[in-house]
Amino acid sequence: MGSSGCAPGGPTCESDPATYEPFTLSGKVRFGYVPSVYSGGTGKLDFSNPEMKPARRVLVQAVDNCGQAVAETISDDEGFYKLRVPGNASHLKAVARIYSSDFSQRPAADGNTYQTSCTGGASWDFNIVDNTSGQALHGYTGSALYTAGDSSANLSIPLSFDATRGVYLDRSAAPFALADTLIRSLEQVCQADPATQFPKLMVNWSTRNSPVSGQKSTGSIGTSHFTIEAGLPQLYILGKENVDTDEYDSHVVAHEFGHYLEYSIYRSDTLGGSHSLSDRLDPRVAFGEGYGNAFSAMATGEAIYVDSMGEREADGDGINIGQSTKGAAYNGVTNEKSVQYLLWKLYQNNSSLAHPEGGFSKIHQIDRKSTRLNSSHVSESRMPSSA
């Protein structure tokens, strides 16, 4: 924890010199969300139906006027938090980091229980960072200053969009949408193994991240993808407005998380590279990409893979993961669409009362029996022009 004072040579700020009695802050943290939908043959963000969702399992801090954390906790699955503040005048801050060293089914801060399949002491450490700012953690700090207990110290992380001009006004909520998809994805794995130990993951997102290849530190990331850098698994997620934004495209994010799973706890032999649904690929590439697509459907519970892009994020694509490839010219082990259909059907056939642990269990068991092969490939998430 930081102190209430500023470090020498640091930013100029004024800490409240008054001494307060220790007090409790509690309330809910929520973030703005817009659904990614497939309608009329187009994948798009549906700005006509925004909502506020609970910021689940994120780091919540009380910070002083210098931005130093004086207390912190983790929100529960309803976004509820409870902080004991040691007498410092504080703002409320949500940090886009989800981590636990020993997570299990237990009472949450408000007396409820976490809605989790991770009941056996699972662990994870996922950090949503800005690759154009030295991988600084994304966060959002409220303007209210608290000096005493306030049971309604809620924090709403904004997302706003000017429909007339077709531009974002505030995208503070975007990193928390990424965190929410990561929670959905890890919960899918925990259905099969409640004690899964997830290796550390860095998720790089910036409003400058564009589909141009170049320096990632300036936002030229090429596409949303998975890779290994500095010895750590990394996701890079697009965020360039009116070009291609993926933070609310939960299928794209879960697809890349699927590649992280292959590399980190399963096996990945893929060569990476470009691909499309009708391509005949190296079977290793076909399996990796088909697996990523199928996993995205499993994690989201939605069989239509949506990728929004373009002006107003309204000119994207959709893939029906559950569409059979029987009789298609590109059917077989060299085609990712065949792979995704096979895995999706295996998942559905095992999602029954006879398998209460969930349909992912069989896939997980087979994957864990494979010997992981280290590789630092880049896995593309782009889709063909036709769904």
XYZ file of C-alpha atoms in Angstrom:
387
model
C 0.000 0.000 0.000
C 1.163 3.546 -0.669
C 1.192 6.359 1.859
C -0.918 9.497 1.656
C 2.063 11.637 0.739
C 3.685 12.089 -2.670
C 7.119 10.713 -3.405
C 9.934 13.289 -3.784
C 10.144 14.456 -7.367
C 6.762 12.919 -8.114
C 3.594 14.634 -9.353
C 2.422 17.693 -7.495
C -0.686 17.051 -5.426
C -2.223 17.975 -2.122
C -3.029 15.358 0.484
C -5.693 16.296 3.020
C -3.715 17.173 6.186
C -6.686 16.353 8.429
C -6.676 13.092 10.349
C -9.850 11.030 10.122
C -11.009 8.032 12.029
C -10.723 4.786 10.061
C -13.883 4.243 8.068
C -15.556 1.733 5.766
C -16.434 2.186 2.117
C -18.787 -0.246 0.445
C -20.940 -0.353 -2.640
C -20.939 -1.670 -6.189
C -18.642 -1.133 -9.152
C -20.255 -1.292 -12.589
C -19.058 -0.650 -16.135
C -20.741 0.429 -19.352
C -21.373 -2.361 -21.813
C -22.642 -2.567 -25.388
C -23.518 -5.941 -26.943
C -21.896 -7.261 -30.085
C -24.636 -8.651 -32.339
C -25.088 -10.280 -35.743
C -28.079 -8.784 -37.530
C -29.035 -8.470 -41.179
C -25.887 -10.274 -42.287
C -23.632 -7.843 -40.410
C -21.667 -7.996 -37.175
C -21.893 -4.777 -35.190
C -22.021 -3.138 -31.785
C -25.600 -2.427 -30.762
C -25.345 1.066 -29.284
C -29.141 1.227 -29.026
C -29.039 -1.265 -26.140
C -26.277 -0.223 -23.734
C -26.313 -1.443 -20.142
C -24.341 -1.314 -16.915
C -22.809 -4.616 -15.814
C -21.085 -5.542 -12.543
C -17.301 -5.255 -12.633
C -16.574 -8.750 -11.366
C -13.476 -9.774 -9.396
C -11.545 -6.627 -10.257
C -9.137 -4.812 -7.971
C -10.859 -1.974 -6.052
C -8.748 0.606 -4.216
C -9.114 3.616 -1.975
C -6.564 6.141 -3.281
C -5.505 9.474 -1.827
C -5.159 12.722 -3.760
C -1.693 11.652 -4.898
C -3.126 8.493 -6.443
C -1.493 6.274 -3.840
C -3.498 3.211 -2.754
C -4.217 3.136 0.993
C -6.540 0.102 0.943
C -7.633 -2.460 -1.606
C -9.886 -5.468 -2.091
C -11.493 -7.551 -4.845
C -15.079 -7.059 -6.003
C -17.432 -10.032 -5.958
C -19.564 -11.385 -8.796
C -22.186 -8.675 -8.257
C -19.517 -5.971 -8.381
C -19.852 -5.482 -4.596
C -16.797 -4.432 -2.583
C -16.057 -3.488 1.037
C -12.973 -1.525 2.074
C -11.634 -0.508 5.464
C -9.853 2.835 4.946
C -7.200 3.815 7.548
C -8.251 7.454 8.096
C -7.191 8.849 4.704
C -9.384 11.088 2.574
C -9.796 8.858 -0.452
C -11.218 8.462 -3.917
C -12.538 5.129 -5.165
C -10.599 3.461 -7.984
C -11.237 0.313 -10.018
C -8.194 -1.339 -11.603
C -8.499 -3.633 -14.626
C -6.702 -6.520 -13.001
C -8.266 -9.802 -11.912
C -6.180 -12.081 -9.754
C -6.415 -14.704 -7.047
C -3.846 -17.067 -5.601
C -6.392 -19.494 -4.117
C -9.927 -18.958 -5.379
C -12.814 -21.151 -4.259
C -16.523 -21.091 -3.491
C -16.835 -18.867 -0.429
C -18.873 -15.955 0.946
C -18.436 -12.740 -0.984
C -18.131 -9.275 0.551
C -21.897 -8.831 0.792
C -22.553 -12.237 2.330
C -23.498 -13.927 -0.940
C -21.279 -16.433 -2.696
C -19.255 -16.130 -5.858
C -20.964 -17.554 -8.928
C -18.019 -19.754 -9.710
C -16.972 -23.154 -10.969
C -13.483 -22.474 -9.570
C -14.181 -24.255 -6.287
C -10.893 -26.066 -5.791
C -8.406 -23.245 -5.156
C -7.878 -22.026 -8.721
C -5.448 -19.172 -9.360
C -5.007 -16.511 -12.027
C -3.434 -13.121 -12.630
C -4.754 -11.309 -15.708
C -3.680 -7.706 -16.285
C -5.374 -5.390 -18.797
C -2.685 -2.908 -19.780
C -1.986 -0.121 -22.274
C 0.723 -1.237 -24.722
C 1.073 2.379 -25.931
C 1.869 3.534 -22.376
C 4.528 1.134 -21.157
C 1.976 -1.559 -20.257
C 0.471 0.579 -17.515
C -2.587 -0.994 -15.918
C -5.901 0.442 -17.043
C -8.055 1.874 -14.272
C -10.766 4.378 -13.468
C -10.896 6.752 -10.489
C -14.113 8.367 -9.302
C -14.275 12.089 -8.547
C -15.936 11.817 -5.123
C -13.700 12.276 -2.055
C -14.640 10.197 0.973
C -13.716 10.991 4.570
C -16.226 8.831 6.418
C -18.240 5.685 5.972
C -20.663 5.735 3.064
C -22.673 2.598 2.338
C -23.581 3.874 -1.129
C -20.070 4.585 -2.386
C -20.788 3.185 -5.847
C -18.540 3.573 -8.871
C -19.925 3.659 -12.413
C -17.281 3.321 -15.126
C -18.604 5.137 -18.196
C -19.109 4.199 -21.796
C -20.786 6.840 -23.944
C -21.285 7.206 -27.686
C -22.549 10.081 -29.827
C -24.882 8.330 -32.250
C -25.295 11.453 -34.381
C -21.602 11.876 -35.077
C -20.762 8.197 -34.711
C -17.949 8.714 -32.189
C -17.162 7.612 -28.653
C -17.295 10.242 -25.929
C -15.866 8.087 -23.132
C -14.391 4.565 -23.339
C -13.251 4.159 -19.744
C -15.338 0.988 -19.444
C -13.603 -0.857 -22.303
C -10.828 -2.551 -20.245
C -13.440 -3.826 -17.798
C -15.393 -5.398 -20.650
C -12.200 -7.298 -21.497
C -11.867 -8.388 -17.860
C -15.443 -9.658 -17.881
C -14.819 -11.841 -20.937
C -11.707 -13.249 -19.265
C -13.809 -14.219 -16.233
C -16.320 -15.990 -18.478
C -13.471 -17.796 -20.228
C -11.647 -19.007 -17.119
C -14.955 -20.153 -15.614
C -15.435 -22.374 -18.658
C -12.162 -24.128 -17.885
C -13.004 -24.398 -14.176
C -16.127 -26.352 -15.063
C -13.758 -29.129 -16.094
C -11.031 -28.518 -13.490
C -12.050 -26.363 -10.489
C -8.427 -26.090 -9.346
C -6.886 -24.837 -12.610
C -3.703 -22.804 -12.161
C -3.726 -20.182 -14.915
C -0.293 -18.697 -15.769
C 0.025 -14.911 -15.697
C -1.450 -13.143 -18.727
C -0.990 -9.609 -20.062
C -3.861 -8.226 -22.158
C -2.710 -5.238 -24.215
C -5.449 -2.832 -25.262
C -5.352 0.784 -26.415
C -7.620 3.136 -28.323
C -4.636 3.425 -30.690
C -4.415 -0.306 -31.470
C -5.055 -0.606 -35.204
C -4.879 -3.355 -37.889
C -1.581 -2.017 -39.198
C 1.655 -3.951 -38.702
C 4.471 -2.031 -37.053
C 5.528 -0.960 -33.596
C 3.144 -2.349 -31.008
C 4.178 0.381 -28.601
C 2.509 2.888 -30.949
C -0.609 0.768 -31.509
C 0.349 -0.894 -34.808
C -0.509 -4.442 -33.711
C -1.659 -5.906 -37.056
C -4.709 -7.671 -35.606
C -6.006 -9.017 -32.316
C -3.685 -11.899 -31.509
C -1.894 -14.054 -28.948
C 1.860 -14.255 -28.622
C 4.700 -14.662 -26.120
C 6.832 -11.644 -25.202
C 9.321 -11.172 -22.377
C 8.575 -14.755 -21.358
C 4.892 -13.993 -20.699
C 1.710 -14.890 -22.594
C 0.276 -11.750 -24.191
C -2.969 -10.848 -25.907
C -3.111 -7.785 -28.148
C -6.616 -6.475 -28.746
C -7.699 -3.946 -31.389
C -9.249 -0.656 -30.267
C -9.058 1.837 -33.145
C -12.397 3.611 -33.361
C -14.276 3.450 -36.701
C -11.648 0.988 -37.948
C -11.783 -2.107 -35.744
C -12.502 -2.325 -32.019
C -12.603 -5.721 -30.308
C -13.026 -4.974 -26.597
C -16.775 -5.646 -26.793
C -16.395 -8.464 -29.322
C -16.358 -11.168 -26.658
C -15.925 -13.941 -29.237
C -12.713 -12.405 -30.543
C -11.316 -11.992 -27.024
C -12.337 -15.519 -25.979
C -10.839 -16.896 -29.225
C -7.466 -15.388 -28.347
C -7.823 -16.643 -24.773
C -8.276 -20.084 -26.324
C -4.822 -19.744 -27.887
C -3.472 -18.741 -24.476
C -4.983 -21.921 -23.021
C -3.456 -24.061 -25.776
C -0.018 -22.638 -25.121
C -0.170 -22.357 -21.339
C -1.979 -25.446 -20.059
C -2.674 -27.634 -23.100
C -0.649 -28.040 -26.284
C -0.017 -25.793 -29.256
C 1.705 -26.996 -32.415
C 0.300 -24.300 -34.692
C 2.491 -22.432 -37.142
C 0.308 -19.309 -36.963
C -0.183 -17.111 -39.993
C -3.132 -15.907 -42.058
C -6.213 -18.055 -42.585
C -9.892 -18.019 -43.557
C -12.822 -20.386 -43.146
C -12.578 -21.818 -46.662
C -8.801 -22.338 -46.656
C -7.091 -25.695 -46.725
C -4.534 -25.233 -43.967
C -1.787 -27.142 -42.263
C -3.794 -29.356 -39.849
C -1.975 -27.793 -36.889
C -3.143 -24.329 -37.921
C -6.650 -25.562 -38.721
C -6.983 -27.136 -35.283
C -5.660 -24.083 -33.430
C -7.985 -21.641 -35.165
C -10.984 -23.979 -35.100
C -10.354 -24.568 -31.410
C -10.240 -20.811 -30.737
C -13.553 -20.265 -32.525
C -15.245 -23.193 -30.773
C -13.954 -22.117 -27.365
C -15.350 -18.623 -27.922
C -18.815 -20.121 -28.417
C -18.446 -22.273 -25.310
C -17.274 -19.374 -23.143
C -19.938 -16.929 -24.309
C -22.761 -19.446 -24.708
C -23.442 -17.995 -28.156
C -22.912 -20.070 -31.312
C -22.705 -17.052 -33.648
C -19.176 -15.653 -33.574
C -19.455 -11.876 -34.022
C -16.648 -9.531 -35.047
C -17.695 -5.886 -35.389
C -15.569 -3.375 -37.299
C -15.693 -0.389 -39.629
C -17.533 2.915 -39.394
C -19.564 3.092 -36.175
C -18.378 -0.482 -35.553
C -21.256 -1.580 -37.824
C -19.623 -3.365 -40.766
C -18.417 -6.680 -39.364
C -19.003 -10.387 -39.842
C -20.524 -13.418 -38.173
C -19.750 -17.149 -38.178
C -22.199 -19.867 -37.215
C -19.992 -22.210 -35.189
C -22.743 -24.823 -35.244
C -23.058 -24.973 -39.036
C -22.193 -28.389 -40.437
C -19.499 -28.656 -43.110
C -20.750 -31.981 -44.402
C -20.320 -32.142 -48.159
C -18.394 -28.868 -48.342
C -15.351 -28.755 -50.591
C -13.227 -27.578 -47.698
C -14.404 -30.245 -45.229
C -11.784 -32.133 -43.169
C -8.830 -31.830 -40.802
C -7.220 -29.126 -42.937
C -10.139 -26.724 -42.440
C -10.793 -24.687 -39.295
C -14.561 -24.626 -39.869
C -14.685 -28.422 -39.735
C -12.657 -28.388 -36.522
C -14.837 -25.783 -34.816
C -18.008 -27.689 -35.732
C -16.598 -30.974 -34.411
C -15.530 -29.421 -31.095
C -18.794 -27.504 -30.685
C -20.835 -30.666 -31.225
C -18.641 -32.577 -28.784
C -19.238 -29.816 -26.265
C -22.994 -29.819 -26.823
C -23.264 -33.610 -26.621
C -21.536 -33.559 -23.230
C -23.612 -30.665 -21.845
C -26.231 -32.753 -20.069
C -27.352 -34.007 -16.681
C -25.077 -36.976 -17.223
C -22.124 -34.572 -17.239
C -22.895 -31.947 -14.559
C -19.328 -30.678 -14.721
C -20.127 -29.188 -18.113
C -19.599 -30.017 -21.747
C -16.036 -28.708 -21.773
C -14.840 -31.528 -19.525
C -14.174 -34.086 -22.275
C -12.287 -31.580 -24.435
C -10.276 -30.462 -21.402
C -9.375 -34.040 -20.473
C -8.138 -34.840 -23.966
C -6.155 -31.605 -24.190
C -4.505 -32.139 -20.792
C -3.289 -35.567 -21.849
C -1.298 -33.970 -24.653
C 2.243 -32.797 -24.025
C 2.460 -29.053 -24.455
C 4.918 -27.896 -27.085
C 6.341 -24.437 -26.457
C 6.018 -22.042 -29.366
C 5.746 -18.281 -29.670
C 3.442 -18.069 -32.639
C 1.004 -15.314 -33.416
C -2.594 -16.480 -33.829
C -4.756 -14.357 -36.060
C -8.423 -13.747 -35.195
C -9.607 -12.235 -38.456
C -12.544 -13.673 -40.318
C -13.391 -13.943 -44.029
C -15.545 -11.340 -45.748
C -18.506 -13.698 -45.843
C -19.961 -15.441 -42.783
